[in-house]
Coordinates of N, CA and C in Angstrom, one line a residue:
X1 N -4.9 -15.5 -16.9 CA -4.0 -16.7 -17.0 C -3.4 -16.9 -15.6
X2 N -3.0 -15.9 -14.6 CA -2.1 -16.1 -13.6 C -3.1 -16.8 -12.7
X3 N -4.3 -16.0 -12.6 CA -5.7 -16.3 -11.4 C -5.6 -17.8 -12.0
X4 N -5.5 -18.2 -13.5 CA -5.9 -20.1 -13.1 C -4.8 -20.3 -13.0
X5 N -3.6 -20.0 -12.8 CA -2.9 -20.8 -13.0 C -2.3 -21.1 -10.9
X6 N -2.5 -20.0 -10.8 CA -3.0 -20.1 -9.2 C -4.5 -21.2 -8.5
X7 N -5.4 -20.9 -9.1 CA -6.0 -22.2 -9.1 C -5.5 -23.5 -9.1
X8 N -4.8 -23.5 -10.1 CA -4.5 -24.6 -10.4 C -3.6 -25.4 -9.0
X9 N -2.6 -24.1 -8.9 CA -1.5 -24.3 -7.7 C -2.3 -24.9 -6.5
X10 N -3.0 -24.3 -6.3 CA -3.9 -24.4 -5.1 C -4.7 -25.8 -5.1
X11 N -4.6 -26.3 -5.9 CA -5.9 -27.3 -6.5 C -7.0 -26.9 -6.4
X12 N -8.1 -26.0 -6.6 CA -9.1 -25.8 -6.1 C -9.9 -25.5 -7.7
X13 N -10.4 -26.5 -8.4 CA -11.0 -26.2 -9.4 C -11.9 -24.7 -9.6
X14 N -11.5 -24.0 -10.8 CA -12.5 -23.0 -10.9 C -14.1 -23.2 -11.0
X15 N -14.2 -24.0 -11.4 CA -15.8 -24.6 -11.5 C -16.8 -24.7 -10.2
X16 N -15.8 -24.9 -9.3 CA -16.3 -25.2 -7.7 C -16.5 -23.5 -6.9
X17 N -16.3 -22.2 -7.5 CA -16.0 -21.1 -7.1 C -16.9 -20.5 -8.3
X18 N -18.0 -20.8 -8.7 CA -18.3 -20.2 -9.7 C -20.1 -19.6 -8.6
X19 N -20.4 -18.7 -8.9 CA -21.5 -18.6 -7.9 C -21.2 -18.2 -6.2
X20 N -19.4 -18.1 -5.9 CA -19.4 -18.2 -4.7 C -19.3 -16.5 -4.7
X21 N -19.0 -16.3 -3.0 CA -18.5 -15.1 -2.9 C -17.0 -15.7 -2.5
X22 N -16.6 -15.3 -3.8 CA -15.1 -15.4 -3.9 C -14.4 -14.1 -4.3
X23 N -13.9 -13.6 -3.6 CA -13.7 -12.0 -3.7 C -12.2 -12.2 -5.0
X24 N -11.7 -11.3 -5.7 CA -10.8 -10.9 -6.6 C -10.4 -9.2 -6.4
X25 N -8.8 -9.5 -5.8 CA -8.5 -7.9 -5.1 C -7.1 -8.1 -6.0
X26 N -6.8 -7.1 -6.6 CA -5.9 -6.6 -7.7 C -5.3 -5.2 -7.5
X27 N -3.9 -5.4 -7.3 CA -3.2 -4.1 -7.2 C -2.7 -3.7 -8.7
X28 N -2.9 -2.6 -9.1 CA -2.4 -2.2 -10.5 C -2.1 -0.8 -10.5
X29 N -1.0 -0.2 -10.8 CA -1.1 1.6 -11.1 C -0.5 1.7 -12.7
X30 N -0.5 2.6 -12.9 CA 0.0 3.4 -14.3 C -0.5 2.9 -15.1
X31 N -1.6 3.1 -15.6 CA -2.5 2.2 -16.6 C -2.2 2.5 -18.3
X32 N -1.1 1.7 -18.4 CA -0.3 1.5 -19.7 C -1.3 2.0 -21.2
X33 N -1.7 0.5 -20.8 CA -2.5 0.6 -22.3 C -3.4 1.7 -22.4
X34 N -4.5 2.1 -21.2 CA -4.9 3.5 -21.4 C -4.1 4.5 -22.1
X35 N -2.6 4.7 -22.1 CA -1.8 6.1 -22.4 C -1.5 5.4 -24.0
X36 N -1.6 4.1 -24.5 CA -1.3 4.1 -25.7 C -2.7 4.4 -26.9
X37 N -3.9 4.1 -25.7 CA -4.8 4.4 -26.8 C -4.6 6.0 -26.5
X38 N -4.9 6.7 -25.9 CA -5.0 8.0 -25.7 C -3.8 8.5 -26.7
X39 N -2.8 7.8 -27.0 CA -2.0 8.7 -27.8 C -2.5 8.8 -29.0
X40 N -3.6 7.7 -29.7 CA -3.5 7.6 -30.9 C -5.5 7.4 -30.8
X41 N -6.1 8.1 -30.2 CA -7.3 7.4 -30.0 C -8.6 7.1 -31.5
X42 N -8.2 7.5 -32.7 CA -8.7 7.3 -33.5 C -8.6 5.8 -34.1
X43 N -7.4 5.5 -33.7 CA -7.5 4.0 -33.8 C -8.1 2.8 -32.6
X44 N -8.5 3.5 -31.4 CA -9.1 2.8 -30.6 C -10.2 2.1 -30.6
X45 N -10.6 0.7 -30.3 CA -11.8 0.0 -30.8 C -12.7 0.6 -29.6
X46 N -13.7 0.3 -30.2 CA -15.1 0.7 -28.5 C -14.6 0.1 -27.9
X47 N -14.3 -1.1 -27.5 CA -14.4 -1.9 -26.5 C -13.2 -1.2 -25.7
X48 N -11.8 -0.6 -26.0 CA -10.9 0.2 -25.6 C -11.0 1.0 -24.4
X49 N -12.2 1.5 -24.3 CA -13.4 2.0 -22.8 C -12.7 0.7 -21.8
X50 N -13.1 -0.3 -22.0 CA -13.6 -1.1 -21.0 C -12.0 -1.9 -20.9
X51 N -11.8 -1.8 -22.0 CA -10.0 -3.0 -21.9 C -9.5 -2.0 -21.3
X52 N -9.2 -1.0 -21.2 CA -7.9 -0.1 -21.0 C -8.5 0.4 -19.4
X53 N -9.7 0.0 -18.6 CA -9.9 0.3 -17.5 C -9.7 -0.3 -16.2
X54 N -8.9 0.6 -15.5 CA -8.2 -0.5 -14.1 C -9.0 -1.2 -13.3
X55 N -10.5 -0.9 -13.2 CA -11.4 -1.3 -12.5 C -12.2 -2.9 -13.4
X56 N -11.7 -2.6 -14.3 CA -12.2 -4.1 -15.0 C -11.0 -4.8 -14.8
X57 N -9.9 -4.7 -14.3 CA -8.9 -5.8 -14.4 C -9.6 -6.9 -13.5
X58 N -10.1 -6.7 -12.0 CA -10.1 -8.0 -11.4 C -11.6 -8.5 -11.6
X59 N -12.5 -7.0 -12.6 CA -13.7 -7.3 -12.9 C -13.9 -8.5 -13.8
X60 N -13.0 -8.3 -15.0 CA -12.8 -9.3 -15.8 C -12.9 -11.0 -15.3
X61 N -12.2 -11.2 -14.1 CA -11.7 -12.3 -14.0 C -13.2 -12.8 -12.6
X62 N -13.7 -11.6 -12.5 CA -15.2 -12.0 -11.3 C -15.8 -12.5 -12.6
X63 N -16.3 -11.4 -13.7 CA -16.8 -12.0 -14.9 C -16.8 -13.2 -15.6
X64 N -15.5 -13.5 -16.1 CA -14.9 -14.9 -16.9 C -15.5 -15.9 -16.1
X65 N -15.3 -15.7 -14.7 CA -15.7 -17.2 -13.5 C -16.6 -17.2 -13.0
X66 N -17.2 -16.2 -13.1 CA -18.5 -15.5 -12.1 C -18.3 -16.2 -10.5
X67 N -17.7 -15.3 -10.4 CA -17.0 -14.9 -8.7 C -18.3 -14.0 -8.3
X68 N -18.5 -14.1 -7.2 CA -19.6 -13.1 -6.7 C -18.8 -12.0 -5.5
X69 N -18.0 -12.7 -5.6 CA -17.2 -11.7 -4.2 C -17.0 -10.3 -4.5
X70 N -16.0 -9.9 -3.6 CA -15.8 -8.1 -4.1 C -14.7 -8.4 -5.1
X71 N -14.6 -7.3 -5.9 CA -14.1 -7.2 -7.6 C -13.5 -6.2 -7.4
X72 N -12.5 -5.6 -6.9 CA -11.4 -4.6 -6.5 C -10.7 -4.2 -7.4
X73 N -10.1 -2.8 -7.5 CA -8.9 -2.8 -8.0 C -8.0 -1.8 -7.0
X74 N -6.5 -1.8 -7.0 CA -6.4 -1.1 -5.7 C -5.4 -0.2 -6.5
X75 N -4.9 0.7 -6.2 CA -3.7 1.7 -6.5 C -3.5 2.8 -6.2
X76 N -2.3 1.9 -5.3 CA -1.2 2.7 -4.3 C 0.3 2.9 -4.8
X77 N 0.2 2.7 -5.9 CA 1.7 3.4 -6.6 C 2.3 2.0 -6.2
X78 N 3.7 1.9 -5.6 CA 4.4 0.6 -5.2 C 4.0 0.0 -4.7
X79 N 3.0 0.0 -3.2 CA 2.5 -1.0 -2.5 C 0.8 -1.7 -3.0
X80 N 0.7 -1.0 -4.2 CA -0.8 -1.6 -4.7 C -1.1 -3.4 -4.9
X81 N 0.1 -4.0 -4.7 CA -0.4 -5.2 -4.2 C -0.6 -5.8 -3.0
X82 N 0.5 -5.1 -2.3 CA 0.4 -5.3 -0.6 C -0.7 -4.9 -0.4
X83 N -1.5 -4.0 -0.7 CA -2.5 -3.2 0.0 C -3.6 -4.1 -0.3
X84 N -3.3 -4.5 -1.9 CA -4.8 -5.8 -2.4 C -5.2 -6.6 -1.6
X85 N -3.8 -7.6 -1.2 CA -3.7 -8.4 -0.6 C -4.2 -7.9 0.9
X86 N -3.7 -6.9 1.7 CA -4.5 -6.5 2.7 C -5.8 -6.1 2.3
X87 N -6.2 -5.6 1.6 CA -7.8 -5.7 2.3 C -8.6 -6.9 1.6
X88 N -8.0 -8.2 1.3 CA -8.5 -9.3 0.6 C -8.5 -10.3 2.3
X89 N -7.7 -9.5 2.9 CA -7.4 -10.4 4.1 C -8.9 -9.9 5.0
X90 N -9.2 -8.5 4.7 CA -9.4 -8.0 5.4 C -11.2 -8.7 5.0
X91 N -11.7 -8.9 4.1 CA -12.2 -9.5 3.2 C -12.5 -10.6 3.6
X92 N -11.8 -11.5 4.1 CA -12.1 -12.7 4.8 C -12.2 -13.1 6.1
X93 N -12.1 -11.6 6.6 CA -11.9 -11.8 7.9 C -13.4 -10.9 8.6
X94 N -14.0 -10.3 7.7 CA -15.5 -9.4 7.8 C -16.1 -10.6 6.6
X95 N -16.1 -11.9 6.4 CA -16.9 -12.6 5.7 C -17.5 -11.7 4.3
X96 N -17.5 -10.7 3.8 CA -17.3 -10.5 2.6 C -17.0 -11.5 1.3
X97 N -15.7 -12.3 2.1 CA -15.4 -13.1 0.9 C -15.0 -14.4 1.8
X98 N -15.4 -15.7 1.1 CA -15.0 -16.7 1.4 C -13.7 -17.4 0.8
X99 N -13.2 -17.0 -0.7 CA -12.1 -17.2 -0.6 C -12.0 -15.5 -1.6
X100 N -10.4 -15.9 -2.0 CA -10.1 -14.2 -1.8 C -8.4 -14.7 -3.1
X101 N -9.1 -14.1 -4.3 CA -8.1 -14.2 -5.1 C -7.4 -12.7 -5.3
X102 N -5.8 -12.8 -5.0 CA -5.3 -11.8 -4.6 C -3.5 -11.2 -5.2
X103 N -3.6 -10.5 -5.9 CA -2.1 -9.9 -6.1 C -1.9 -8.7 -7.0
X104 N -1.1 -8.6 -8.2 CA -1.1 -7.6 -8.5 C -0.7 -7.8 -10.0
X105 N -0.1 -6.9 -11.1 CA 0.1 -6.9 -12.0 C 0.8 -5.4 -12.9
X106 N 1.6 -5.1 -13.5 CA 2.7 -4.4 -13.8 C 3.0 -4.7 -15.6
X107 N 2.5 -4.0 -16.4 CA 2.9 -4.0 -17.8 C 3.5 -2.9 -18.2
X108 N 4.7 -2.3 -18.9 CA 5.1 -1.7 -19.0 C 5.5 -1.4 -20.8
X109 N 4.0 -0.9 -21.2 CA 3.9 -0.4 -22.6 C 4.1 0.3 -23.3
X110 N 4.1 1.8 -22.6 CA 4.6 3.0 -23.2 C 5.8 3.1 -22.5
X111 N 6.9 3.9 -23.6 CA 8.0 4.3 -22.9 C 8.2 5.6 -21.5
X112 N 6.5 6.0 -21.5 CA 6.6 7.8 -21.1 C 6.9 7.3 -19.3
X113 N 6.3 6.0 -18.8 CA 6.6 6.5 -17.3 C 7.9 5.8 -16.8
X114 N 8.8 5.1 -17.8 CA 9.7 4.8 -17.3 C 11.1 5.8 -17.1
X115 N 10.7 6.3 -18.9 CA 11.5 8.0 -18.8 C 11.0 8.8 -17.5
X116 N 9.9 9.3 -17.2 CA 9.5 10.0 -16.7 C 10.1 9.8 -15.1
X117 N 10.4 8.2 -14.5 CA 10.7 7.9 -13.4 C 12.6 8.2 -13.3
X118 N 12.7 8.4 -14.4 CA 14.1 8.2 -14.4 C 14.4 9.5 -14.6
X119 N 13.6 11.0 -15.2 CA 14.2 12.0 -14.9 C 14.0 12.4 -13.4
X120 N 13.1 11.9 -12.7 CA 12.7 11.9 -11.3 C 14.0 11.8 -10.3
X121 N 14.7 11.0 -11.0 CA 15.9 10.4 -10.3 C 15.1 9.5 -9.3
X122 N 14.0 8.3 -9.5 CA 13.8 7.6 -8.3 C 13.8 6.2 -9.1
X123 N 14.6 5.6 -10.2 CA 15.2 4.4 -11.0 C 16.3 4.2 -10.4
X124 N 16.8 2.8 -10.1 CA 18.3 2.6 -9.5 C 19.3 2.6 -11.1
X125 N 19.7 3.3 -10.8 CA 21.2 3.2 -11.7 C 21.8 2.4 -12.2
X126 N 21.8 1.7 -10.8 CA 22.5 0.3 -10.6 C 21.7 -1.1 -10.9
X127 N 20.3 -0.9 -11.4 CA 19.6 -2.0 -11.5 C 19.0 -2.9 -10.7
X128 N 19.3 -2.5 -9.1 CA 19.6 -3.3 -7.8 C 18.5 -2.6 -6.7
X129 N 17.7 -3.4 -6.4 CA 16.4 -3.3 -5.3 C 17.6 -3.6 -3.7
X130 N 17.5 -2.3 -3.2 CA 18.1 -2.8 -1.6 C 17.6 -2.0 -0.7
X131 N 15.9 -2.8 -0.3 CA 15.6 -2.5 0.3 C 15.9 -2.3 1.8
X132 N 15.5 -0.7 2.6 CA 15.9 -0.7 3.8 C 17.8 -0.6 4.5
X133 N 18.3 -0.1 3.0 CA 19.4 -0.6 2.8 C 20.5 0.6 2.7
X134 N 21.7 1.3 3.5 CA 21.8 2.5 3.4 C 22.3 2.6 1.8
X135 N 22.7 1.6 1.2 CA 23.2 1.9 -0.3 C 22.1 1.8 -0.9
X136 N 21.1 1.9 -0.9 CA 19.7 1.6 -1.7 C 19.8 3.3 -2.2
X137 N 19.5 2.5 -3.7 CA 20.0 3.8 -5.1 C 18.7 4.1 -5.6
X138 N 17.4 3.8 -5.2 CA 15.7 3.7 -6.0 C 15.1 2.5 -6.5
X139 N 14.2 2.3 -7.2 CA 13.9 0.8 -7.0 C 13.6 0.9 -9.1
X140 N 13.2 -0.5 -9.4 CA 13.8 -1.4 -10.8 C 12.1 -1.8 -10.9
X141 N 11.9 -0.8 -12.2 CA 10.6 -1.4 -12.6 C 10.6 -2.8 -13.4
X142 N 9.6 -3.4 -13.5 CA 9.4 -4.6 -14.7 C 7.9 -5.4 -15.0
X143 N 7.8 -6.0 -15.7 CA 6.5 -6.3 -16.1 C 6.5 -7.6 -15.2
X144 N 5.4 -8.0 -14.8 CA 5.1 -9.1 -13.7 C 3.7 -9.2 -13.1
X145 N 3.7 -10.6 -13.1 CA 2.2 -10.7 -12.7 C 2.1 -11.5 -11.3
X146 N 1.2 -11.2 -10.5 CA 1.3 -12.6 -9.5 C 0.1 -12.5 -8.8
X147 N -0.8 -13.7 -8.4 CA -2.0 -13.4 -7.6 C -1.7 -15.0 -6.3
X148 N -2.2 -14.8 -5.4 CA -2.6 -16.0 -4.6 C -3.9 -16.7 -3.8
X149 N -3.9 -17.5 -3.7 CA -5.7 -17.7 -3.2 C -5.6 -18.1 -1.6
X150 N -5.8 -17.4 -1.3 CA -6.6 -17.0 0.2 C -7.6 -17.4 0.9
X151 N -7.7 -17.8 1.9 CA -8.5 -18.4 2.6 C -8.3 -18.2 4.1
X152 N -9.5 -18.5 5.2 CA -9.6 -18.2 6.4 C -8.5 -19.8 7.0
X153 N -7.9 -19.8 7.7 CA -7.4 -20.8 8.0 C -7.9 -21.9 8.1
X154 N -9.2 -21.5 9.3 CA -10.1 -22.9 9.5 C -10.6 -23.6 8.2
X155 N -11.4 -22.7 7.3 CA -11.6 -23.3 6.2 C -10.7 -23.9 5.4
X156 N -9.1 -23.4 5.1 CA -8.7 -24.1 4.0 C -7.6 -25.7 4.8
X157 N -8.1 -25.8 6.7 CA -7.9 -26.8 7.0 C -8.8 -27.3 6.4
X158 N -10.4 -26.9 7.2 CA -11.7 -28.3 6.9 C -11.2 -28.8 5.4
X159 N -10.7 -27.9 4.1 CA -10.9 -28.2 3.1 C -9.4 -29.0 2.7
X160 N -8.9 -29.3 3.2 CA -7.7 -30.1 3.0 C -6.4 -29.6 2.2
X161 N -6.8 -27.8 2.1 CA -6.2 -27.5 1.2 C -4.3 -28.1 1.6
X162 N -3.7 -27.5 0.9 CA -2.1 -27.5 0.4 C -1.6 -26.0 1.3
X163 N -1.3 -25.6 2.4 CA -1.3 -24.3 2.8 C 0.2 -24.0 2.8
X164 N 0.4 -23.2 2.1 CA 1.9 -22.5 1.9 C 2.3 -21.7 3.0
X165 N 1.5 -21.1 2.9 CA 1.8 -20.0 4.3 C 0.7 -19.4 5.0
X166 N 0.5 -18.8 6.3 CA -0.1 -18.7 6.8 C 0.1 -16.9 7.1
X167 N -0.7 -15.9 6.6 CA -0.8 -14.6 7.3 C -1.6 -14.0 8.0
X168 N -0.4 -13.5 8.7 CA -0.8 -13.9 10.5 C -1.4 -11.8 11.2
X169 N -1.5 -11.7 10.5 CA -1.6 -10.1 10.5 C -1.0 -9.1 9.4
X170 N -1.9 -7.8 9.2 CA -1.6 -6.4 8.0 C -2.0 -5.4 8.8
X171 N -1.5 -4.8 8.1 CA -1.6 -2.8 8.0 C -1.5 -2.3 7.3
X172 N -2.0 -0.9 7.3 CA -1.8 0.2 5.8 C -1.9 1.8 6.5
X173 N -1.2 2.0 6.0 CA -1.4 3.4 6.3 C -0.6 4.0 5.4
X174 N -0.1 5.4 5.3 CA 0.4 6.5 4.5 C 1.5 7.1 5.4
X175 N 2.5 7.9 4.5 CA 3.6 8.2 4.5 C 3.0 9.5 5.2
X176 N 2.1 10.2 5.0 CA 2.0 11.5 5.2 C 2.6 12.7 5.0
X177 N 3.0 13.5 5.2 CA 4.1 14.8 4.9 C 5.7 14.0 5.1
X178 N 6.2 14.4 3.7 CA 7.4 13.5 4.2 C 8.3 14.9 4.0
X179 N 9.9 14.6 3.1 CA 10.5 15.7 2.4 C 10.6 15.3 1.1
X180 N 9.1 14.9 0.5 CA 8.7 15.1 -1.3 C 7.9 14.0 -1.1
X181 N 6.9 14.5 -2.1 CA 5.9 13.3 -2.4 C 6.5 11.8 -2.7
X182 N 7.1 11.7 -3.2 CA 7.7 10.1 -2.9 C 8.8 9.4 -2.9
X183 N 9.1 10.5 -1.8 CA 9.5 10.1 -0.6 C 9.3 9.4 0.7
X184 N 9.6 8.1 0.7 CA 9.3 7.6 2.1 C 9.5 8.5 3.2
X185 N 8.4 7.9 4.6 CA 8.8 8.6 5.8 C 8.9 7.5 7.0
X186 N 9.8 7.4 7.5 CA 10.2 6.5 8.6 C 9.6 6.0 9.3
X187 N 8.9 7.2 9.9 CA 8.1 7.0 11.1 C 6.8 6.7 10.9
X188 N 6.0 7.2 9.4 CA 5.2 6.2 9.3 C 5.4 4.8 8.8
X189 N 6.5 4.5 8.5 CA 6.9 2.8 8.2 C 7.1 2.4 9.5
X190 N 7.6 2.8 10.6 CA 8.1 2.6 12.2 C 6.1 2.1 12.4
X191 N 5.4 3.0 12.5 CA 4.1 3.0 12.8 C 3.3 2.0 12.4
X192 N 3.2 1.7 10.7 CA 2.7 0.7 9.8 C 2.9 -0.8 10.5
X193 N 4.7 -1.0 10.5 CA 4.8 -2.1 11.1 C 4.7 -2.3 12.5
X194 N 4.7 -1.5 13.7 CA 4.1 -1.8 14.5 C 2.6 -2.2 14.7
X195 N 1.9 -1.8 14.0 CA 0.3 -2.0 13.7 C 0.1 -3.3 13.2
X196 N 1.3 -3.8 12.3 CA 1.2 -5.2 11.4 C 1.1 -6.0 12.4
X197 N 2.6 -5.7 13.9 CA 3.0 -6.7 15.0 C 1.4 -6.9 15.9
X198 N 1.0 -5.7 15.9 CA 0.0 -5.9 17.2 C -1.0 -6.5 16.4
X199 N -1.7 -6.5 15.0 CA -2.7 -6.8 14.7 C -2.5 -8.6 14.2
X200 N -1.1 -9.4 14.0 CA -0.5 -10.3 14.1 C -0.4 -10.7 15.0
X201 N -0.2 -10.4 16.4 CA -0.2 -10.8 17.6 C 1.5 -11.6 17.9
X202 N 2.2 -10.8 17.1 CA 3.6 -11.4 16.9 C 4.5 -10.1 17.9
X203 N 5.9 -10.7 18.6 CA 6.4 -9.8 19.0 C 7.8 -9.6 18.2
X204 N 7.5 -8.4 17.7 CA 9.0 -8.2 16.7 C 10.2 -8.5 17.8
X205 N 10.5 -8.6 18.4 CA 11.6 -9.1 19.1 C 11.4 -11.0 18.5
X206 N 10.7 -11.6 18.1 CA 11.0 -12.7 17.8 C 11.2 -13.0 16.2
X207 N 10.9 -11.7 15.8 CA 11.3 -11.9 14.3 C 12.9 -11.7 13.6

């Protein structure tokens, strides 16, 4: 529903992307509905295999349209859509994909990983995302969907598209040894985003 309804945004009928290499890159972690069939798997239908698998999320929607592009699924814990979205860029820019449907998605069906994040102590208390922020308390799960359609610049000039924004460079990399698995580490975020600046051709002094 979100992929057309991003279509839609875009104006770019699905009918005109059917046969193309139009890539679909999807960030997703904690695979919900998997842990609810698994609790109860006697009442699981066959098809349960295939619904409850993270690798059919963006397969589904190459399928439904018949997209020929790459059919991703990505998961990096919190940044699994940033990361989508980067290698959808990345995708368009190695011709892989000529356009590049891209975001992520978050259902939250069983109660076990919300408890589980919260005896963790890494749920904000306070309800309040403050990123980069010295009062920043952990971060605020919730259910949400979002994808965008992508394209090489040139092309979605020639094509007259509607262009919202323009991204201008990515990076990815890992936290590495921090003090606990997840736990951010500075210096690889210091590193990440200078990789973002240089491979953007932006100078953070102007940002």
């Amino acid at each position: 529903e979100v992929v057309w309804e991003a279509l839609e945004d875009a104006g770019v009928p699905a009918n005109e992307l059917r046969g193309t290499a139009t890539g679909v890159y999807v960030g997703s972690t904690n695979n919900d509905y998997g842990m609810l069939i698994a609790a109860d798997p006697a009442e699981a239908h066959p098809y349960a295999l295939t619904g409850s698998s993270s690798s059919i999320i963006p397969n589904r929607v190459s399928y439904a349209l018949d997209l020929r592009g790459p059919s991703i699924n990505v998961d990096t814990a919190c940044s699994s859509s940033l990361v989508a979205i980067h290698q959808a860029v990345r995708g368009l820019r190695e011709g892989d994909a000529d356009v590049a449907l891209a975001g992520g998605i978050n259902v939250q069906a069983p109660p076990f990983i919300t408890t589980s994040f919260g005896e963790l102590g890494v749920i904000s208390p306070t309800g309040g995302i403050r990123a980069f922020s010295d009062d920043a308390d952990g971060f605020v799960r919730a259910d949400a969907a979002g994808m965008v359609v992508l394209k090489r610049l040139e092309d979605a000039e020639e094509d007259g598209d509607n262009i919202l924004g323009v991204i201008k460079g990515s990076a990815v990399n890992s936290d590495g040894h921090s003090n606990g698995l997840t736990a951010p580490n500075p210096d690889a975020q210091v590193d990440v985003l200078e990789r973002a600046y240089i491979d953007a051709e932006v100078d953070p002094q102007s940002v």
